[in-house]
Each structure stands twice: as C-alpha cells, then as structure tokens.
PDB file of N, CA and C in Angstrom:
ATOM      1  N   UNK Q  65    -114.098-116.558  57.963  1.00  0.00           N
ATOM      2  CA  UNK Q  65    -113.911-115.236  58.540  1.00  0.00           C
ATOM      3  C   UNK Q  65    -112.551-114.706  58.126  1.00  0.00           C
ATOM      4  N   UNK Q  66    -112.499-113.565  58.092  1.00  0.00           N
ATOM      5  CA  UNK Q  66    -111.253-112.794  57.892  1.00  0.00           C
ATOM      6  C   UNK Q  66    -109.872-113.425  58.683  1.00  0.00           C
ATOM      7  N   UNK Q  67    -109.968-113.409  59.854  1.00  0.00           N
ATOM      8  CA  UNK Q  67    -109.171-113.811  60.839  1.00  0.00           C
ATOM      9  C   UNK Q  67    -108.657-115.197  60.656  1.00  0.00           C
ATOM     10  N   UNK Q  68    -109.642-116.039  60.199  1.00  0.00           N
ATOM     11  CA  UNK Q  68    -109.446-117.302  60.449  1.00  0.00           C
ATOM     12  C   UNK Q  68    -108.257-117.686  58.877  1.00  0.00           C
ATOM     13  N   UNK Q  69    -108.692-116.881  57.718  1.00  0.00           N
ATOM     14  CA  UNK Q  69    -108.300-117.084  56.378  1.00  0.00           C
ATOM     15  C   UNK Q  69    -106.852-116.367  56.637  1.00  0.00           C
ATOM     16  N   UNK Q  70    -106.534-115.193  57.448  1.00  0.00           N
ATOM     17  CA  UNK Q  70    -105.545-114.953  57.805  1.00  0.00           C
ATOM     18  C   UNK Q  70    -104.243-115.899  58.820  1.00  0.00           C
ATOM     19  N   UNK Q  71    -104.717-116.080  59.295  1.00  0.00           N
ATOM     20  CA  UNK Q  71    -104.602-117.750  59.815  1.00  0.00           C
ATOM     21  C   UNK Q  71    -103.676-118.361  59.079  1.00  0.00           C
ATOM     22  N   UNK Q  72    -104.579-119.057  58.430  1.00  0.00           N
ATOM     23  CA  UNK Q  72    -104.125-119.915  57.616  1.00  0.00           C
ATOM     24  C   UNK Q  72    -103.280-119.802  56.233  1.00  0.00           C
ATOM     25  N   UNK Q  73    -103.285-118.546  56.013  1.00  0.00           N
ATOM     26  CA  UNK Q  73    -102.528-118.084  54.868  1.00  0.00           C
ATOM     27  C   UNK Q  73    -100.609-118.077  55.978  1.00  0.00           C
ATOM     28  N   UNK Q  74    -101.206-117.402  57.118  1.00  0.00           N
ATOM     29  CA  UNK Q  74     -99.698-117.433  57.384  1.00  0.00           C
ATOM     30  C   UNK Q  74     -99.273-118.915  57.945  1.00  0.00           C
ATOM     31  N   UNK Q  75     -99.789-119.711  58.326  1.00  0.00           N
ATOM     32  CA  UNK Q  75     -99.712-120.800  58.746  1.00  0.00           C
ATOM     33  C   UNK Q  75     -99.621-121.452  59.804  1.00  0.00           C
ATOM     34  N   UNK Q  76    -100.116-119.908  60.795  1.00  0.00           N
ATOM     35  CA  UNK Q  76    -100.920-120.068  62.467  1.00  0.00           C
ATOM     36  C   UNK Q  76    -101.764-120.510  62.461  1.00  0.00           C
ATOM     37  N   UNK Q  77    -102.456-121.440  62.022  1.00  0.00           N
ATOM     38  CA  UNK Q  77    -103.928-122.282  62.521  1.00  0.00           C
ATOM     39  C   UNK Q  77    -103.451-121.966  64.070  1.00  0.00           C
ATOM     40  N   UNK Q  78    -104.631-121.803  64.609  1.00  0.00           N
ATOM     41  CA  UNK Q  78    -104.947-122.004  65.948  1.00  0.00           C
ATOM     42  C   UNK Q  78    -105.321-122.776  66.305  1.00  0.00           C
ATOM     43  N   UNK Q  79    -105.931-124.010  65.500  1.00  0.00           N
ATOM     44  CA  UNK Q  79    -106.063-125.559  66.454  1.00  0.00           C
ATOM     45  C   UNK Q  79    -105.543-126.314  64.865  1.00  0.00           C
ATOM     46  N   UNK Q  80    -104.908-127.842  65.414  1.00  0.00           N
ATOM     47  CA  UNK Q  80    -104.166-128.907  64.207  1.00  0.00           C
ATOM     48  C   UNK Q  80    -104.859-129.821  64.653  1.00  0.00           C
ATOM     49  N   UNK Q  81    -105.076-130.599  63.721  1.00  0.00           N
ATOM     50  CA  UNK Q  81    -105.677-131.947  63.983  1.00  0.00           C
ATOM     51  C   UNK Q  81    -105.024-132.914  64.411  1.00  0.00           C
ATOM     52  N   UNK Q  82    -104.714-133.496  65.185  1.00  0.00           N
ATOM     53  CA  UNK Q  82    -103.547-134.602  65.147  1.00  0.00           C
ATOM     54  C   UNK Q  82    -104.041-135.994  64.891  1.00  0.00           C
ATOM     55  N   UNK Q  83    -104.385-136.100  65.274  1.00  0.00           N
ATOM     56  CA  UNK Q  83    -105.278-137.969  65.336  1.00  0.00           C
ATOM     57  C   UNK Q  83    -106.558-137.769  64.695  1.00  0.00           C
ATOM     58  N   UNK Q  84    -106.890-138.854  64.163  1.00  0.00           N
ATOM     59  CA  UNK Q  84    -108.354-139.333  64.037  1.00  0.00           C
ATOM     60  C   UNK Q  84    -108.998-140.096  64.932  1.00  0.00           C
ATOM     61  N   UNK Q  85    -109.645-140.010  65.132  1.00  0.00           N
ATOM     62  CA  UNK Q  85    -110.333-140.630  66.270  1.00  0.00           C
ATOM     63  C   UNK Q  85    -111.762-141.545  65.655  1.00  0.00           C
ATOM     64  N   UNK Q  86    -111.876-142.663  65.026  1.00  0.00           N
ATOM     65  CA  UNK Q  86    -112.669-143.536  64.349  1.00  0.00           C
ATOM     66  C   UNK Q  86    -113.160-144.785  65.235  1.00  0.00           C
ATOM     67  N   UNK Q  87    -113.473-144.301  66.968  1.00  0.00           N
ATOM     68  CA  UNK Q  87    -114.117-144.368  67.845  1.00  0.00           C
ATOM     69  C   UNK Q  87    -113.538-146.005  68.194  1.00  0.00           C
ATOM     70  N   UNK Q  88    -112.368-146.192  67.807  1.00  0.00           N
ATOM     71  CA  UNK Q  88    -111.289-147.380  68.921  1.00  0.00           C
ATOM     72  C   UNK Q  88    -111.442-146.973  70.305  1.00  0.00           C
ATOM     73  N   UNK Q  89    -111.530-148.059  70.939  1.00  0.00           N
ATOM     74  CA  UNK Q  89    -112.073-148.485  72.273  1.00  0.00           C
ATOM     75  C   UNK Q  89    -110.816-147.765  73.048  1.00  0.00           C
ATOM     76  N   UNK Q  90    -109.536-148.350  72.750  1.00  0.00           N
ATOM     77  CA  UNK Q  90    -108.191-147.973  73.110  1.00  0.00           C
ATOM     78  C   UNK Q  90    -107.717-146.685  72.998  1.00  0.00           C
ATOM     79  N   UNK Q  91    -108.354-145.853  71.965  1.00  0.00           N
ATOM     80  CA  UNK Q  91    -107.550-144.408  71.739  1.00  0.00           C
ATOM     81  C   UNK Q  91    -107.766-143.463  72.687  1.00  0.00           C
ATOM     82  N   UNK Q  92    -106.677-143.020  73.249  1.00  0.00           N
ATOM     83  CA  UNK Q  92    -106.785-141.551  74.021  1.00  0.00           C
ATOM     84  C   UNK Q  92    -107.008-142.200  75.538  1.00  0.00           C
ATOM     85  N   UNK Q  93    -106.848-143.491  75.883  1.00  0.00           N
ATOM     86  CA  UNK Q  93    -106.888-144.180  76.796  1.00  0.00           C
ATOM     87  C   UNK Q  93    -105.623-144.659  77.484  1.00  0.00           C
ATOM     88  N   UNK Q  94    -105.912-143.657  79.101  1.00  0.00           N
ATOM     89  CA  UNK Q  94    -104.454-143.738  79.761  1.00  0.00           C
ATOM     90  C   UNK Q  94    -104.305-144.986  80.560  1.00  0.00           C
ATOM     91  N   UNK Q  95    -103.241-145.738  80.330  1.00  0.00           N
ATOM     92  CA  UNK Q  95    -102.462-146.827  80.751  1.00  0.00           C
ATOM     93  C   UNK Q  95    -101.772-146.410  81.866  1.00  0.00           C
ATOM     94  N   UNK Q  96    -101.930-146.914  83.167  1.00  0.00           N
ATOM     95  CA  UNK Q  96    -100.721-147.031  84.260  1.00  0.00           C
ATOM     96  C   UNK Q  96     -99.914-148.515  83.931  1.00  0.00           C
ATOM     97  N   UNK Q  97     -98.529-148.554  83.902  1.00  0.00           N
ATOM     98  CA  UNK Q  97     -97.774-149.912  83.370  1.00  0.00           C
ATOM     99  C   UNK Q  97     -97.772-150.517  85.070  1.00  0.00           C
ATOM    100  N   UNK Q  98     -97.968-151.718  85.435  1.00  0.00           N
ATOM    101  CA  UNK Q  98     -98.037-152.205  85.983  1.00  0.00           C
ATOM    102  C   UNK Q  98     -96.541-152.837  86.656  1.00  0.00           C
ATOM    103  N   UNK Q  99     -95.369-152.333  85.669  1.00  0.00           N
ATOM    104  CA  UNK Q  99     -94.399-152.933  85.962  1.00  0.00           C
ATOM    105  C   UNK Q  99     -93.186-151.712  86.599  1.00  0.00           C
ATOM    106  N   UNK Q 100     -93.945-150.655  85.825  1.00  0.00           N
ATOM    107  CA  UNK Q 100     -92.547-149.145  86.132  1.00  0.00           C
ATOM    108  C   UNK Q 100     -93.064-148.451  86.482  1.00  0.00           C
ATOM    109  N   UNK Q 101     -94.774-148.441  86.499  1.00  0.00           N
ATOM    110  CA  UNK Q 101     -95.763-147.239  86.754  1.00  0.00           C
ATOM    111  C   UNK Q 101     -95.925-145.851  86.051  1.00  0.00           C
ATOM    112  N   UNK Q 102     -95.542-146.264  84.966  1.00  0.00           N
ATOM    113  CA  UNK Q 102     -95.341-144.923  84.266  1.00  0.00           C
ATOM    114  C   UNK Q 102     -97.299-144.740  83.588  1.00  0.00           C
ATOM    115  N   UNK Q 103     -97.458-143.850  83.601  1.00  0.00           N
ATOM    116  CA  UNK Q 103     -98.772-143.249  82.863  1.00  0.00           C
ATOM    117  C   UNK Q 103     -98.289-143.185  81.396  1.00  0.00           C
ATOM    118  N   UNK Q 104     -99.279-143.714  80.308  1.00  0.00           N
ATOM    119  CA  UNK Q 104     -99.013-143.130  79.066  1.00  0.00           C
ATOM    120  C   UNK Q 104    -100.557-143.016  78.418  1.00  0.00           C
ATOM    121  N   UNK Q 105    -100.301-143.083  76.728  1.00  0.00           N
ATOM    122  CA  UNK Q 105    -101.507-142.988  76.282  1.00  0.00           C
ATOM    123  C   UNK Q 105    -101.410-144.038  75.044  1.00  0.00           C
ATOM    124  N   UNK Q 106    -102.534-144.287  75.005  1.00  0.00           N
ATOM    125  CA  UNK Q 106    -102.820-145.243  73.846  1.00  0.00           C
ATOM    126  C   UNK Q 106    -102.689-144.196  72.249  1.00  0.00           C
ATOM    127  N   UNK Q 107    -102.243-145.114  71.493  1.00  0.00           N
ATOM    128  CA  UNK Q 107    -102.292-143.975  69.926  1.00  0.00           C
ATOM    129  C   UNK Q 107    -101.397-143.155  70.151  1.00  0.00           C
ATOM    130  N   UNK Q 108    -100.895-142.750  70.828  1.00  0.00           N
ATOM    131  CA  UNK Q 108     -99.508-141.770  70.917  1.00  0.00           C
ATOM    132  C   UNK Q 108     -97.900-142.271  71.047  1.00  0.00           C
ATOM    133  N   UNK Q 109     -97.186-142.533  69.548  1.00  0.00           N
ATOM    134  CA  UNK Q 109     -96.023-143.075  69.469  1.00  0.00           C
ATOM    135  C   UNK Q 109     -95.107-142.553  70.911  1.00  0.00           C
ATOM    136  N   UNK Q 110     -95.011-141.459  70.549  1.00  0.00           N
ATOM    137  CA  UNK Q 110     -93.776-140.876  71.398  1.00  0.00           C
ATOM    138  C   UNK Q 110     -93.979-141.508  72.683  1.00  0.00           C
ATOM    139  N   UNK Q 111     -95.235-141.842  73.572  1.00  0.00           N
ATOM    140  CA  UNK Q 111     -95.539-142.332  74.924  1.00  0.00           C
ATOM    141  C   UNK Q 111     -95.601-143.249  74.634  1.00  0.00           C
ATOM    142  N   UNK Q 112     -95.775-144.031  73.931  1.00  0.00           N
ATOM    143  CA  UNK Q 112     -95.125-145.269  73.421  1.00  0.00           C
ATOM    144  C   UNK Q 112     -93.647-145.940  73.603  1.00  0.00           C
ATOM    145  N   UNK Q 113     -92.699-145.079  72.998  1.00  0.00           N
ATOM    146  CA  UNK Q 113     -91.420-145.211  72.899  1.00  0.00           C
ATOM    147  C   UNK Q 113     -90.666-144.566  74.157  1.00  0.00           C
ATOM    148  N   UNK Q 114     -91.126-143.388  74.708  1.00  0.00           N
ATOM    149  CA  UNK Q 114     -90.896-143.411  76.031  1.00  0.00           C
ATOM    150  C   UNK Q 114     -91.192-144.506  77.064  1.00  0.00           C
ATOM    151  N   UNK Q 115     -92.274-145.031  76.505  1.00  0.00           N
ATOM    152  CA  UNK Q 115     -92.868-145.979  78.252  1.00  0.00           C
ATOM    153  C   UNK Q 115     -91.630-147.155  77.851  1.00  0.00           C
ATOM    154  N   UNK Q 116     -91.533-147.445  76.877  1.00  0.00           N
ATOM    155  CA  UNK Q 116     -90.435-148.744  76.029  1.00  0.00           C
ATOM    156  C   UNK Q 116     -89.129-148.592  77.009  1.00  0.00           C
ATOM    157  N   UNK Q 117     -89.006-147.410  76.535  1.00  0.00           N
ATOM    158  CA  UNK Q 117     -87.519-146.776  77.081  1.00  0.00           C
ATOM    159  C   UNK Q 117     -87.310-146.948  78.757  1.00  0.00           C
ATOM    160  N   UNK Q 118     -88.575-146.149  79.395  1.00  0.00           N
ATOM    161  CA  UNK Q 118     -88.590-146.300  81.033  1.00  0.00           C
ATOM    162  C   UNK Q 118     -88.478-147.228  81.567  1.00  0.00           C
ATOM    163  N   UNK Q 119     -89.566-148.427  81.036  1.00  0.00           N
ATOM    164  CA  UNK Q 119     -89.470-149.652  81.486  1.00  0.00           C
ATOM    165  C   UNK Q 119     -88.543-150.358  80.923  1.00  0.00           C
ATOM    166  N   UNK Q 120     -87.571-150.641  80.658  1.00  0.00           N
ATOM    167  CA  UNK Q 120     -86.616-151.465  80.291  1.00  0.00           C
ATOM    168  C   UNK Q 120     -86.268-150.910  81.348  1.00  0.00           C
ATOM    169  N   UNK Q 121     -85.236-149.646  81.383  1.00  0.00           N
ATOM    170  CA  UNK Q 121     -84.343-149.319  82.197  1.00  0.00           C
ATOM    171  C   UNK Q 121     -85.028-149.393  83.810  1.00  0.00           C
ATOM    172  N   UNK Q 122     -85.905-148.936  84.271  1.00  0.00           N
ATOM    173  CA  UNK Q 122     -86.920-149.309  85.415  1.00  0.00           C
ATOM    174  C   UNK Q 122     -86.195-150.774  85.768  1.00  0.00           C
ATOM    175  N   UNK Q 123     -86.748-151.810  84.901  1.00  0.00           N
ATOM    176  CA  UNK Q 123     -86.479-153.079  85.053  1.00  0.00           C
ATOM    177  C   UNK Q 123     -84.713-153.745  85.114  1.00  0.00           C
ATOM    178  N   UNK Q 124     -84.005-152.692  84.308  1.00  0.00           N
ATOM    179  CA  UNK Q 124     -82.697-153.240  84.849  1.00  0.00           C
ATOM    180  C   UNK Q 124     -82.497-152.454  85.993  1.00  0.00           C
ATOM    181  N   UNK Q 125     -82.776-151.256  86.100  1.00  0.00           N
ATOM    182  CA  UNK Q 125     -82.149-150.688  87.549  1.00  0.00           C
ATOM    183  C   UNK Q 125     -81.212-149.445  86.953  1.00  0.00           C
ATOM    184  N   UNK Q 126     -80.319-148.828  87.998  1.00  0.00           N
ATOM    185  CA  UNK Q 126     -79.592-147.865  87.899  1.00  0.00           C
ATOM    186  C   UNK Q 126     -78.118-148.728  88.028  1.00  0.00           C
ATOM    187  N   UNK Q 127     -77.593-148.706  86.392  1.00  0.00           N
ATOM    188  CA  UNK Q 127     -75.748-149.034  86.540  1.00  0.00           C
ATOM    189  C   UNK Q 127     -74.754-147.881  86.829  1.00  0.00           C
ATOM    190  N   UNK Q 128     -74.010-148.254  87.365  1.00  0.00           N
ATOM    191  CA  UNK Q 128     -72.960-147.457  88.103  1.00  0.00           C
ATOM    192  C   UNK Q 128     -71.519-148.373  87.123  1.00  0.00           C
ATOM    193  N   UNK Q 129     -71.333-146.792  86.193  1.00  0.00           N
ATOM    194  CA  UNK Q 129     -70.255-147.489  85.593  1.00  0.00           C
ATOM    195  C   UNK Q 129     -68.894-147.852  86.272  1.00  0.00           C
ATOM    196  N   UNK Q 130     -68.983-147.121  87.719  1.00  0.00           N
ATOM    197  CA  UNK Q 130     -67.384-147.371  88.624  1.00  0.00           C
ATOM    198  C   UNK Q 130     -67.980-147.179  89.758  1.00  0.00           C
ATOM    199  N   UNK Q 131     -66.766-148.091  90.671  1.00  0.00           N
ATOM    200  CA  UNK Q 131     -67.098-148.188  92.419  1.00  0.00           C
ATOM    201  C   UNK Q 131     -66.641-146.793  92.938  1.00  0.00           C
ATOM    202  N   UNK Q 132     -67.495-146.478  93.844  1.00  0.00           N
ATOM    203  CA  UNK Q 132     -66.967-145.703  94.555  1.00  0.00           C
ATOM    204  C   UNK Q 132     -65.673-146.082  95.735  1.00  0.00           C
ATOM    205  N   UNK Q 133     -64.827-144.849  96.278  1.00  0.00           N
ATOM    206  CA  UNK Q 133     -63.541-145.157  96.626  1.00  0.00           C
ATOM    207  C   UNK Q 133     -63.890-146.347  97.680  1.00  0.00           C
ATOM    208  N   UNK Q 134     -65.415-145.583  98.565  1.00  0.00           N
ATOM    209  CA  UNK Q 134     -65.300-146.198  99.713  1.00  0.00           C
ATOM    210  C   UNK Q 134     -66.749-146.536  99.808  1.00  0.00           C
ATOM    211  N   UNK Q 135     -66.726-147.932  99.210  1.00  0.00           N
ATOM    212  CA  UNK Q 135     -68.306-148.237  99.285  1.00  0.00           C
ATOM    213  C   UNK Q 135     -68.905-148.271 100.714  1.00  0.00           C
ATOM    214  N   UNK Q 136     -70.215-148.398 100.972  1.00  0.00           N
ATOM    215  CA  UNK Q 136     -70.517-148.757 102.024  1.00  0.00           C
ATOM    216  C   UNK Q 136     -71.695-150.038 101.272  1.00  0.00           C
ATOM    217  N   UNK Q 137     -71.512-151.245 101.838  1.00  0.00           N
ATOM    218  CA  UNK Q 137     -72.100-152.254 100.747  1.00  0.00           C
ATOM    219  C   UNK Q 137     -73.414-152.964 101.799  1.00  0.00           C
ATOM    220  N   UNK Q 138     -74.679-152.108 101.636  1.00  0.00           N
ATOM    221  CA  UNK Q 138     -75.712-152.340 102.467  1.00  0.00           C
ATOM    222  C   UNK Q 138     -76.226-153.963 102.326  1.00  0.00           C
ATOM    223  N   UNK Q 139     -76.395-155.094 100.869  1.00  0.00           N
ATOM    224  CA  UNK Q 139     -76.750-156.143 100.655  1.00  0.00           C
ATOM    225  C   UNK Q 139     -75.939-156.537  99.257  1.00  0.00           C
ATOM    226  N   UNK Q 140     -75.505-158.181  98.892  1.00  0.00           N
ATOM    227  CA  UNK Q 140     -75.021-158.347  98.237  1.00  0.00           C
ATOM    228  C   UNK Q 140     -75.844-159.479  97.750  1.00  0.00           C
ATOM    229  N   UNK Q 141     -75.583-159.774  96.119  1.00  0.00           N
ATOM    230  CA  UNK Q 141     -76.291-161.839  95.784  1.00  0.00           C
ATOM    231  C   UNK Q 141     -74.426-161.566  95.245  1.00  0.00           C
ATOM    232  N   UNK Q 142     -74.069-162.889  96.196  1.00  0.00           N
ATOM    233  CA  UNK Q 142     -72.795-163.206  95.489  1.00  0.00           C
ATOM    234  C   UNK Q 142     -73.002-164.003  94.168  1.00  0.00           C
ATOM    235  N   UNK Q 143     -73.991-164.015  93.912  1.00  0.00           N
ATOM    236  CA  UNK Q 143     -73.970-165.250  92.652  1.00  0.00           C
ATOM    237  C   UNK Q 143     -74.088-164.794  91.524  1.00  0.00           C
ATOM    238  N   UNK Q 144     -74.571-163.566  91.306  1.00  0.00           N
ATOM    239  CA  UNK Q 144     -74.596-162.491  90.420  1.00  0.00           C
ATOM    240  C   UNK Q 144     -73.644-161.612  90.377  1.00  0.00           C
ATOM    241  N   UNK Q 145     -73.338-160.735  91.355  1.00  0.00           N
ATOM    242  CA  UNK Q 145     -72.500-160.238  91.859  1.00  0.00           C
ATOM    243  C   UNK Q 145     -72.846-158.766  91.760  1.00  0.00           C
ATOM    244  N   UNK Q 146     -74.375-158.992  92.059  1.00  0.00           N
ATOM    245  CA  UNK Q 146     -74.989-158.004  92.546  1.00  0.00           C
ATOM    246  C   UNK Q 146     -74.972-157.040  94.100  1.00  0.00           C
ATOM    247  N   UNK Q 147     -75.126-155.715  94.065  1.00  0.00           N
ATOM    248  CA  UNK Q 147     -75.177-155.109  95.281  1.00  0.00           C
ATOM    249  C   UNK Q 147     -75.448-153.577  95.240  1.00  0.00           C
ATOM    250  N   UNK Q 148     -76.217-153.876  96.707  1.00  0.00           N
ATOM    251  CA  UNK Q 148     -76.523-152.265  97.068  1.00  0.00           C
ATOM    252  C   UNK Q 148     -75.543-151.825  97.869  1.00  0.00           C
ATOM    253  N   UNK Q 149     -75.353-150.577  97.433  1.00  0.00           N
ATOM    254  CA  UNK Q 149     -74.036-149.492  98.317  1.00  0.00           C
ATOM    255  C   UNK Q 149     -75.241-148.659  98.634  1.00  0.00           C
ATOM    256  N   UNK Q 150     -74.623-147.861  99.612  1.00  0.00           N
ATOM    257  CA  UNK Q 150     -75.384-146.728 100.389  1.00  0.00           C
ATOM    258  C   UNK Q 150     -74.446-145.208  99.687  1.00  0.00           C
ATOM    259  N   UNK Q 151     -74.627-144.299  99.441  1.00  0.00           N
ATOM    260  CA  UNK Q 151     -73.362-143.358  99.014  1.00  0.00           C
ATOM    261  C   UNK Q 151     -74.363-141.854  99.748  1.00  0.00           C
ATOM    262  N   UNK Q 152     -73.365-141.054 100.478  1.00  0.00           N
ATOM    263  CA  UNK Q 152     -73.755-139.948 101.297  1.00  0.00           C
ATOM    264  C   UNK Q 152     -73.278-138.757 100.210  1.00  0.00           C
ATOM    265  N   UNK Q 153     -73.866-137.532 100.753  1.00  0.00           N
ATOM    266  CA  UNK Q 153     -73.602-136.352  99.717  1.00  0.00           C
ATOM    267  C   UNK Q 153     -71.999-136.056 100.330  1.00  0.00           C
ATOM    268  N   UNK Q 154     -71.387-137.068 101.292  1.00  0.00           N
ATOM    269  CA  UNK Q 154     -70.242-136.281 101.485  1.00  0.00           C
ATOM    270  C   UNK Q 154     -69.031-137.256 100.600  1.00  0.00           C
ATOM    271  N   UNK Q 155     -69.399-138.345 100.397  1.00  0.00           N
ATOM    272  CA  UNK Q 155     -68.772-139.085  99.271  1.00  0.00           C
ATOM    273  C   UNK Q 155     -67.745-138.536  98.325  1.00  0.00           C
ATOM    274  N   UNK Q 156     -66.601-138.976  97.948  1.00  0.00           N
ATOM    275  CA  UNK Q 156     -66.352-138.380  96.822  1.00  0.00           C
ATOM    276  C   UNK Q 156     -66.634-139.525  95.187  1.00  0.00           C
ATOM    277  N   UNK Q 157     -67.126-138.346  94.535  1.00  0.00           N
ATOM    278  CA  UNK Q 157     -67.208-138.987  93.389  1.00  0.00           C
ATOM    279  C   UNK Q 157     -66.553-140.506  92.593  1.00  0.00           C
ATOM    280  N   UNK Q 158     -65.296-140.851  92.549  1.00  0.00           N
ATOM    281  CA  UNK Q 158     -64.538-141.722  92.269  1.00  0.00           C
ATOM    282  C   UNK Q 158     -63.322-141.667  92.793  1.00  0.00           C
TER     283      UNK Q 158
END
C-alpha cells in the first residue's frame, strides 16, 4: 500500500520485529526470582542484566557509606559487625 511503502522509505515502520520466536518452551516466559522477587522475561537481555543487577544488590542489602551522627542501633551480629539503625526524617544527614 501507499502508506505502508511510505513508511518504510522514511523509516517509521509501524511495527519491528524484535525476536524470533522458533517456539522455545522458555521464550516470552515471565519468571518471578524466588530470591529478590523481581518479575522478568525469558529471551530478553536487558531483564536479564537488570534481574543480575537487582538481585545481587537485593542480596547484599542497602550500604551506608557513613554513620549517622546519632545512630539509633535497633539489632547488632557483633561478629560481623553488622547492624540495623532506625534513622527518622528528622535526622541529620551526617
């Protein structure tokens, strides 16, 4: 059709192909991770390398590169030298 050849001459396709789909059991098949809970998709790098990314960090946790002035220190493992602080919005920053 006119429209469609116009299209494509300017290089608006209105639909791209992205994947092939050669009827893998796995493709286009959403994963909940069992460990960070993140949703992704099978065959799709980027949700791939995102879920990589989430779950690592998921699994270490949130680092706090400095103490606050005035912790409030809810649980500790002294053996690690691990711990939860509590921090209020009235806190100051460092």
């Amino acid at each position: 059709t006119p429209s469609s050849t116009s299209a494509s001459k300017k290089g608006n396709s209105a639909t791209n192909q992205m994947y092939l789909d050669f009827g893998q059991r796995t493709f286009g098949k959403r994963t909940i991770c069992q460990s960070c809970g993140m949703m992704y998709v099978h065959g799709v790098q980027e949700d791939a390398d995102d879920h990589e990314r989430i779950c690592v960090e998921y699994k270490l946790g949130v680092r706090l590169g400095q103490a606050w002035k005035q912790e409030r220190v809810a649980w500790t493992q002294s053996k690690k030298g691990d711990r939860i602080i509590e921090i209020r919005p009235t806190d100051p920053v460092h």
